[in-house]
Short mmCIF file of C-alpha atoms and ligand atoms in Angstrom, two decimals:
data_model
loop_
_atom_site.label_atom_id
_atom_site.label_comp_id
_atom_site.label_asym_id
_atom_site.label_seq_id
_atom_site.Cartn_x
_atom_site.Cartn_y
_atom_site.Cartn_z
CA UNK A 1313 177.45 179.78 270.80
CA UNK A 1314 174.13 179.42 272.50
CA UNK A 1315 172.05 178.19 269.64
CA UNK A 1316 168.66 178.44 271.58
CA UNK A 1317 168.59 182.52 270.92
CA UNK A 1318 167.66 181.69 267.63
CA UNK A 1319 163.86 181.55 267.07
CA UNK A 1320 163.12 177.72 266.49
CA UNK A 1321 159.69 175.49 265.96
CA UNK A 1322 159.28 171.69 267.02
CA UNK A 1323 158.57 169.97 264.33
CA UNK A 1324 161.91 166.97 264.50
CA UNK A 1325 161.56 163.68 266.28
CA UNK A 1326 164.95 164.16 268.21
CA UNK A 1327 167.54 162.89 269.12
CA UNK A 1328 167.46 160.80 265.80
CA UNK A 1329 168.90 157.13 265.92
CA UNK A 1330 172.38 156.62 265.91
CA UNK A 1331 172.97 153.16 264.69
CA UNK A 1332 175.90 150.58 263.67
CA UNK A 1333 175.87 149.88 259.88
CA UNK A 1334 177.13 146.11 261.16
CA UNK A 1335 176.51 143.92 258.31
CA UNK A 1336 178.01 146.80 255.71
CA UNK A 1337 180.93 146.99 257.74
CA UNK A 1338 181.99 143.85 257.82
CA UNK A 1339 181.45 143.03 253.97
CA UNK A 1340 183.09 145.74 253.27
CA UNK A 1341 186.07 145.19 256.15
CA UNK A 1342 186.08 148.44 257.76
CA UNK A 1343 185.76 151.26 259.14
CA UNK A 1344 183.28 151.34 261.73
CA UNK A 1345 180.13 152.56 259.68
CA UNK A 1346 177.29 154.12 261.51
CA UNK A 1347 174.29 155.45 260.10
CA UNK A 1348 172.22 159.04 261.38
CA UNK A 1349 168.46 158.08 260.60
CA UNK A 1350 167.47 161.94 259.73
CA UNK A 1351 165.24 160.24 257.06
CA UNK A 1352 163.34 159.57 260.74
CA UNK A 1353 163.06 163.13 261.62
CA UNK A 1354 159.39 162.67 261.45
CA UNK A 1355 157.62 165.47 260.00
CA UNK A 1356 155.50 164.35 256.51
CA UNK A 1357 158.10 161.16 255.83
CA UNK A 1358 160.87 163.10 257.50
CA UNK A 1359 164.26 163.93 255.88
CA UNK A 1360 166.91 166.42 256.15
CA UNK A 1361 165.23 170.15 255.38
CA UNK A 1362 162.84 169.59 258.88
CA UNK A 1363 166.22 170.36 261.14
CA UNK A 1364 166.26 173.37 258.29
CA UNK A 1365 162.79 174.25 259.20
CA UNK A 1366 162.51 174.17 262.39
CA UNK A 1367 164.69 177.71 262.58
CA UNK A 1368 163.04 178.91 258.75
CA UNK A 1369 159.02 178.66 259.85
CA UNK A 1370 160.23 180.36 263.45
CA UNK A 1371 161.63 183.25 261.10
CA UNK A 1372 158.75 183.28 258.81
CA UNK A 1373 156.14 183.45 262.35
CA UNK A 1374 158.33 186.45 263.45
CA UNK A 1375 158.44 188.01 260.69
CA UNK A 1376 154.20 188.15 260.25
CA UNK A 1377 154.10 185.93 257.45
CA UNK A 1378 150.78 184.10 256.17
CA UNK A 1379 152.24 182.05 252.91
CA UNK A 1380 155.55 180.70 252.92
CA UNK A 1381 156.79 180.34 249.39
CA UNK A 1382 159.59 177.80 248.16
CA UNK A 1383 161.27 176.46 245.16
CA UNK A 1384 163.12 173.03 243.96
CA UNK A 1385 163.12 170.55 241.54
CA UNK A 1386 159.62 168.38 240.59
CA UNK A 1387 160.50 165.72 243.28
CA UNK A 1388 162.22 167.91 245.73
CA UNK A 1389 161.86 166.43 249.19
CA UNK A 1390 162.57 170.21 250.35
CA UNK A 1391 159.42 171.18 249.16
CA UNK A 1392 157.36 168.40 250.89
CA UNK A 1393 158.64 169.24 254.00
CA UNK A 1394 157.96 172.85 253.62
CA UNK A 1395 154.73 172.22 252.87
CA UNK A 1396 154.22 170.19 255.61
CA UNK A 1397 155.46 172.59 258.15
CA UNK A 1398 153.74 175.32 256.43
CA UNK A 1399 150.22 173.56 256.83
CA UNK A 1400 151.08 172.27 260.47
CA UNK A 1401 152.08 175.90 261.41
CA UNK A 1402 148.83 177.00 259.39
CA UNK A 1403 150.61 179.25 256.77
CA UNK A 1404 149.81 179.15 252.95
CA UNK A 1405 152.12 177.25 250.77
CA UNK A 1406 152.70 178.23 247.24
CA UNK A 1407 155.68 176.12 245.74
CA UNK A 1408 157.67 176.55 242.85
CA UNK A 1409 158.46 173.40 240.71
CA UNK A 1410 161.14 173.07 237.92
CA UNK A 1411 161.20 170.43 235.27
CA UNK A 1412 164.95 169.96 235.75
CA UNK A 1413 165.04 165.81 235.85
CA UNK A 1414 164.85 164.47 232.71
CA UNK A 1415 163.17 161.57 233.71
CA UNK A 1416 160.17 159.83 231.77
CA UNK A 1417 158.61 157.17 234.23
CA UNK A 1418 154.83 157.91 233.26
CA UNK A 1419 153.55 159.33 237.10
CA UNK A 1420 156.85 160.70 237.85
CA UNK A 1421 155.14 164.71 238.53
CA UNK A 1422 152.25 162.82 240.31
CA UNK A 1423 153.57 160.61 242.85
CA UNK A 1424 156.50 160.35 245.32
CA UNK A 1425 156.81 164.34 246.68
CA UNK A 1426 154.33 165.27 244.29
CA UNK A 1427 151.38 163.56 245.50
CA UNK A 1428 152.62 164.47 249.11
CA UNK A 1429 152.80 168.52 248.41
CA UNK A 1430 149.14 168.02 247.22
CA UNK A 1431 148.15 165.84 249.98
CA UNK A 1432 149.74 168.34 252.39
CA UNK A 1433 147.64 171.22 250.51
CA UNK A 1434 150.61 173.33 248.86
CA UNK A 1435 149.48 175.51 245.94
CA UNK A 1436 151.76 173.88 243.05
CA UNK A 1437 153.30 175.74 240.15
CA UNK A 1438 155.26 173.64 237.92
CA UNK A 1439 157.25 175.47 235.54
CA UNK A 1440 160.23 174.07 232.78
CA UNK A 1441 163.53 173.38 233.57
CA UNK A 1442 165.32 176.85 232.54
CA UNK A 1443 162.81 179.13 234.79
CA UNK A 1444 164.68 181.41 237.13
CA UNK A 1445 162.65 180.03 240.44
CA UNK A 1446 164.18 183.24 242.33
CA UNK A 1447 162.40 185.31 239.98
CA UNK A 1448 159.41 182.45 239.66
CA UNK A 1449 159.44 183.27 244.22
CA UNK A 1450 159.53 186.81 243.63
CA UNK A 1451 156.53 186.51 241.42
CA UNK A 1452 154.36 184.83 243.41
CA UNK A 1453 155.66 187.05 246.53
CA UNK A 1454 154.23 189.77 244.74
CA UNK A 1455 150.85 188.26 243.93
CA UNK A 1456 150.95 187.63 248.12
CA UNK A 1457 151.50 191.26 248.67
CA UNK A 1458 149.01 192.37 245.75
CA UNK A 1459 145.99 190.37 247.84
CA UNK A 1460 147.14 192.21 251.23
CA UNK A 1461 149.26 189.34 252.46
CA UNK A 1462 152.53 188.48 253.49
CA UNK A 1463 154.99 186.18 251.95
CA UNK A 1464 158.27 184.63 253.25
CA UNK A 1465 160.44 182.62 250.90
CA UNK A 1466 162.46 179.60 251.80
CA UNK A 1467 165.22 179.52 249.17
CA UNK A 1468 165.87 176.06 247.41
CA UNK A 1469 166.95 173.22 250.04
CA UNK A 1470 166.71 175.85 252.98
CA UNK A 1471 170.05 176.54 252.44
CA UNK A 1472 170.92 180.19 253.64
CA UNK A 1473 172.33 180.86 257.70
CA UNK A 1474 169.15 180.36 259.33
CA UNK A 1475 167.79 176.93 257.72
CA UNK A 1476 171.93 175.58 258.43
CA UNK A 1477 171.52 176.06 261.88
CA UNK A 1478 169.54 172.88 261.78
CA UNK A 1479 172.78 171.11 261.17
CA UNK A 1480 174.31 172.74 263.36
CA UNK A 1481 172.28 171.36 265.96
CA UNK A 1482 172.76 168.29 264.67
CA UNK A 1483 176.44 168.47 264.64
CA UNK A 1484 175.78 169.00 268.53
CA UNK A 1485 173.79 166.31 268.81
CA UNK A 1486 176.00 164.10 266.97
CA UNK A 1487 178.76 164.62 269.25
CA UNK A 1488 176.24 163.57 272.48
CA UNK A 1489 175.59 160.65 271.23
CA UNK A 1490 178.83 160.05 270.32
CA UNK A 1491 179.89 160.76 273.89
CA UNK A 1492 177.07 159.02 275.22
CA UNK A 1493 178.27 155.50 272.96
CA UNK A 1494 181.68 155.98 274.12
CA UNK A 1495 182.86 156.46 270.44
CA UNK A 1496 184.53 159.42 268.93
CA UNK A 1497 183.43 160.11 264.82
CA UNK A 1498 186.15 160.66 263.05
CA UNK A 1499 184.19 161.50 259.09
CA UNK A 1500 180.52 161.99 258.80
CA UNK A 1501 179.26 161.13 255.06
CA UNK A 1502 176.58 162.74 253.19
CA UNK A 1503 174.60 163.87 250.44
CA UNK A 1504 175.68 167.62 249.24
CA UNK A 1505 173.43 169.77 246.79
CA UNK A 1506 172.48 173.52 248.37
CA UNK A 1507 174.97 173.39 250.73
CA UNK A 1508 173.08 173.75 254.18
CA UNK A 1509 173.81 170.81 255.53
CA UNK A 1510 177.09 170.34 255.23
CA UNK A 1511 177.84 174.51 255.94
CA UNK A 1512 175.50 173.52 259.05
CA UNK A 1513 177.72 170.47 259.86
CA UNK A 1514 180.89 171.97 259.58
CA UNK A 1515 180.07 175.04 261.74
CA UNK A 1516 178.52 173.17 264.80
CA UNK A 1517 181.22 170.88 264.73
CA UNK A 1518 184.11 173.71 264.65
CA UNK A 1519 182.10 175.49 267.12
CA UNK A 1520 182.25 172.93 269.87
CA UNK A 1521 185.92 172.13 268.87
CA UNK A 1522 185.46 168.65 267.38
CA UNK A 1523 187.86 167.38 264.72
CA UNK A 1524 184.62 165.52 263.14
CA UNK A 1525 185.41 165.99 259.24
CA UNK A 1526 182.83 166.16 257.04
CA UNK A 1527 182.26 165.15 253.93
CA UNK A 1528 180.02 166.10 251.36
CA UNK A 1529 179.30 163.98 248.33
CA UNK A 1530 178.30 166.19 245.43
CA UNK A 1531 175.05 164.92 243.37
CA UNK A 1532 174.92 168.14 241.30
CA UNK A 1533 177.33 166.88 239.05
CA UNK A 1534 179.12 170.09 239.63
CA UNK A 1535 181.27 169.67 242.94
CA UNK A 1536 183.48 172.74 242.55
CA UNK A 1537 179.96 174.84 242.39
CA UNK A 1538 178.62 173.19 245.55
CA UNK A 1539 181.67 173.89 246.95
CA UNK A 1540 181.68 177.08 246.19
CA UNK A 1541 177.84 176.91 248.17
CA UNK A 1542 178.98 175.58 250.92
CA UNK A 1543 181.65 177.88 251.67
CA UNK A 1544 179.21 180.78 250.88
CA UNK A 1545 176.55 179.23 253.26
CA UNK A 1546 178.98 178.13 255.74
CA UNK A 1547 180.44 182.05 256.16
CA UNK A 1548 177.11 183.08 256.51
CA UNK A 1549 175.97 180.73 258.85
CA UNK A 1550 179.37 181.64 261.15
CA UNK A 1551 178.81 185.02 261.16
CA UNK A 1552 174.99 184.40 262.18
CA UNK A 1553 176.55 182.44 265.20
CA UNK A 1554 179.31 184.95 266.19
CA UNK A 1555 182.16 182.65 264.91
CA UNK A 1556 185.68 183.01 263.12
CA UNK A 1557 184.91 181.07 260.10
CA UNK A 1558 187.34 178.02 260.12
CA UNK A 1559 190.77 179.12 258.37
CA UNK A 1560 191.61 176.16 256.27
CA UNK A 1561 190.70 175.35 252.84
CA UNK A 1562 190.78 171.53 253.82
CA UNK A 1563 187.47 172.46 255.90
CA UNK A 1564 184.98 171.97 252.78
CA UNK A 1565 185.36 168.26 251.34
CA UNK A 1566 183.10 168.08 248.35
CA UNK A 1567 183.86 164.35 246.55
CA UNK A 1568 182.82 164.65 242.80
CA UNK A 1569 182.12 162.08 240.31
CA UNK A 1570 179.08 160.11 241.74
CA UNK A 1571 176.40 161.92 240.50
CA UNK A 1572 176.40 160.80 237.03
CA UNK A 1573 175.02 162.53 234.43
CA UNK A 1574 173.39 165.07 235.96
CA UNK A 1575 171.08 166.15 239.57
CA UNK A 1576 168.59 163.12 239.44
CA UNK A 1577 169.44 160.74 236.70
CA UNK A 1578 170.15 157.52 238.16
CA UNK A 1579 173.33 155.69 238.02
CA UNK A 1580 174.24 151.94 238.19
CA UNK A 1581 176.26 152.35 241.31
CA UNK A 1582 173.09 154.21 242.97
CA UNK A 1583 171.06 151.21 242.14
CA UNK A 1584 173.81 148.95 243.04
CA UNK A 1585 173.97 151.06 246.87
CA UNK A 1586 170.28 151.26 247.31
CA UNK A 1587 169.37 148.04 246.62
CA UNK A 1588 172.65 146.36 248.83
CA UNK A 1589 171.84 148.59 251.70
CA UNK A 1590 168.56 147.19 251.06
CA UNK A 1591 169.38 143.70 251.31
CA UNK A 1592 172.22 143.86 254.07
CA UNK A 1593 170.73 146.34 256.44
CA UNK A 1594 167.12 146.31 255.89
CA UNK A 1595 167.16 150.20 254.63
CA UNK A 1596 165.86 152.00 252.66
CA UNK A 1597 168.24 155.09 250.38
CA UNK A 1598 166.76 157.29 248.07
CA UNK A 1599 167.74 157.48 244.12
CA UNK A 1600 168.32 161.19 243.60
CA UNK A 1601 171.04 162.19 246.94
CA UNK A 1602 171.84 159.13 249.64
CA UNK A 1603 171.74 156.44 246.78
CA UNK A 1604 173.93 158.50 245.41
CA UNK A 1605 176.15 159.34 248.49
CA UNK A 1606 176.61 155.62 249.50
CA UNK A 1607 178.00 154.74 246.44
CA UNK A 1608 180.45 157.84 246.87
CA UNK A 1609 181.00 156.20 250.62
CA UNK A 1610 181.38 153.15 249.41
CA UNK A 1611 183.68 154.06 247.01
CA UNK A 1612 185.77 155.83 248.99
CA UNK A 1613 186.19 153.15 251.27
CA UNK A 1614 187.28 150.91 248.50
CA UNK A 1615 190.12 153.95 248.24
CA UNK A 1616 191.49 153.66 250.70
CA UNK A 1617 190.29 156.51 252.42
CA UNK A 1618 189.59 155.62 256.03
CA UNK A 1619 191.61 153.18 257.96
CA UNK A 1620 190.02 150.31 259.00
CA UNK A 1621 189.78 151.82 262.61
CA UNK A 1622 188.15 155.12 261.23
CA UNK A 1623 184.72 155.23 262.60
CA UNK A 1624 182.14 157.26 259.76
CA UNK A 1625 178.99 158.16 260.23
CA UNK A 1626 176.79 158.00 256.75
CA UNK A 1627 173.85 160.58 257.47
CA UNK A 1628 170.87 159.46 256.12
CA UNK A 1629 169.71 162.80 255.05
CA UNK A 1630 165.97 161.28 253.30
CA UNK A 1631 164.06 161.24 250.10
CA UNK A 1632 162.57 157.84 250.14
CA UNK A 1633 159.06 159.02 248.80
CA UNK A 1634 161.29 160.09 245.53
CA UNK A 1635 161.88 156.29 245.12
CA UNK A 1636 158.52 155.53 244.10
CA UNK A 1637 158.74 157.76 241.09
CA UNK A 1638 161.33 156.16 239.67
CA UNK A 1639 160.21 152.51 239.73
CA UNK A 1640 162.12 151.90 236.48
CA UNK A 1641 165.19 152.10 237.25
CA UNK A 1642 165.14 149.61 239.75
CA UNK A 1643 163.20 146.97 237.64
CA UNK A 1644 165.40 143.82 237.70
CA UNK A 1645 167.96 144.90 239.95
C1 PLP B 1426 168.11 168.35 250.09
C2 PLP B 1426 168.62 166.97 250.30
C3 PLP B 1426 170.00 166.74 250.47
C4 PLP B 1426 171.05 167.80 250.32
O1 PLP B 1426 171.10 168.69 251.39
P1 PLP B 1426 171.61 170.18 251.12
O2 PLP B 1426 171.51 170.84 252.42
O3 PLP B 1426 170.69 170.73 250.06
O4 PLP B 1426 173.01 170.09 250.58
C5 PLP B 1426 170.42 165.45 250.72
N1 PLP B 1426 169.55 164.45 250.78
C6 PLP B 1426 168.22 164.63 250.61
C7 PLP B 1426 167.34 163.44 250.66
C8 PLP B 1426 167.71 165.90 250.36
O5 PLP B 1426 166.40 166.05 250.17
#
């Protein structure tokens, strides 16, 4: 597969920690829980979409660009860390921002991500929640073009074949680790939404032969459409590798039903899961995606799911700055 003759920046802290989930494992009796600190992968507060990076800002640099351009949500942890490999690679950063949270804490579009794009000197264009942010990019590529520059956009999470082959380098180094702990992972966990971590994940791991499943826990509240993303990123990313795309339908696990409402509203069993893992391990989850996901884990485990000699790996895929701006719904927990 040779993953190294893809273009690729530093800008991870890796290996990340691999580390027993002890205290959650035993009050919940099993499996053997492990957690993947990419919330540690060190660039601006770190999270998932460096790995993503790392291969998108190469791309951008070979391609000539001067002002990367992005879109996501108005707390979108993507967005920070685009900025923040955009100024450390000194490109321009224009970002598009969509009002599609419903949420009313007072400083939610000024602190968390937001006041972190701004610190990290991104160019900020909010817009309302039914924009088209492809057309919103396309707009703002032009204005780039129109002053004699050159524009590269990063589409939402960094999901297309090149940001996924961040996970699957992870995936890779998962499975080192792994080797290296003397354990074999039998389900990794995590928070699903543009599909390129979990397309990532699934590829590296069929690519080296391991019978790792993974599984994605929707918190679009629309699982059969991130599905349907995952499968579209994960043939992409495949083909980008020189791979037969894994035959079964089993391959894409998207668990529904733990997102609540909708992307970003909180839910009682996120608060419930951020605030345990909290208390038992010392962690700290996010409200929006792994609050989210360990309450799908946690869930699942309750099901019946794993055996009790299953060993899981929850990947802690970020988005703690996103906790500050919602301060409310943890008041009292
Ligand atoms: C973007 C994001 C995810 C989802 O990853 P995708 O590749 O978009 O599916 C999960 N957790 C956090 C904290 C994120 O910011």
């Amino acid at each position: 597969m040779q993953l190294a003759r893809f273009a690729r920046e530093r800008f991870a802290h890796l290996p990340t920690p691999l580390e027993p989930l002890t205290r959650l494992s035993e009050a919940l009796g099993g499996p053997r829980l492990f957690i993947k600190r990419d919330d540690s992968t060190g660039l601006a507060l770190g999270g998932n979409k460096t790995r993503k990076l790392e291969f998108l800002i190469a791309e951008a640099k070979d391609q000539g660009a001067d002002t990367i351009i992005s879109a996501g949500g108005v707390q979108s942890n993507h967005v920070r860390q685009t900025a923040a490999a955009a100024a450390r690679s000194g490109l321009a950063c224009d970002l598009v921002l969509t009002r599609i949270v419903p949420w009313n804490d007072a400083d939610y579009e000024k602190t968390g991500n937001v006041q972190l794009d701004e610190l990290l000197g991104a160019r900020i264009h909010i817009h309302p929640a039914a924009t088209d942010r492809d057309a919103a990019m396309i707009s703002l590529a032009d204005q780039v073009h129109r002053r004699g520059g050159r524009p590269y956009i990063i589409p939402v999470g960094g999901s297309n074949a090149t940001g996924a082959l961040g996970y699957v380098n992870c995936a890779m180094e998962l499975e080192r680790q792994a080797n290296d702990m003397g354990v074999v992972i039998d389900s990794v966990v995590h928070a699903a939404s543009s599909g390129g971590t979990q397309a990532g994940l699934i590829a590296g791991f069929h690519a080296i032969g391991s019978r790792t499943r993974v599984i994605g826990i929707d918190v679009d509240a629309n699982p059969s459409e991130t599905a349907a993303t995952v499968w579209r990123v994960l043939t992409a990313t495949c083909k980008k590798l020189g791979l037969t795309r894994p035959e079964t339908d089993g391959v894409v696990v998207v668990e529904g039903g733990y997102a609540g409402d909708s992307y970003g509203l909180p839910t009682a069993a996120m608060v419930e899961a951020v605030t345990r893992l909290a208390r038992t391990e010392g962690l700290v989850l996010d409200p929006v995606y792994t609050g989210k996901a360990m309450a799908g884990l946690i869930d699942l485990i309750a099901q019946g799911r794993f055996s009790g000699s299953d060993t899981v790996v929850f990947l802690h895929t970020g988005g703690t700055p996103a906790l500050f701006a919602y301060g409310s719904a943890f008041a009292g927990s």
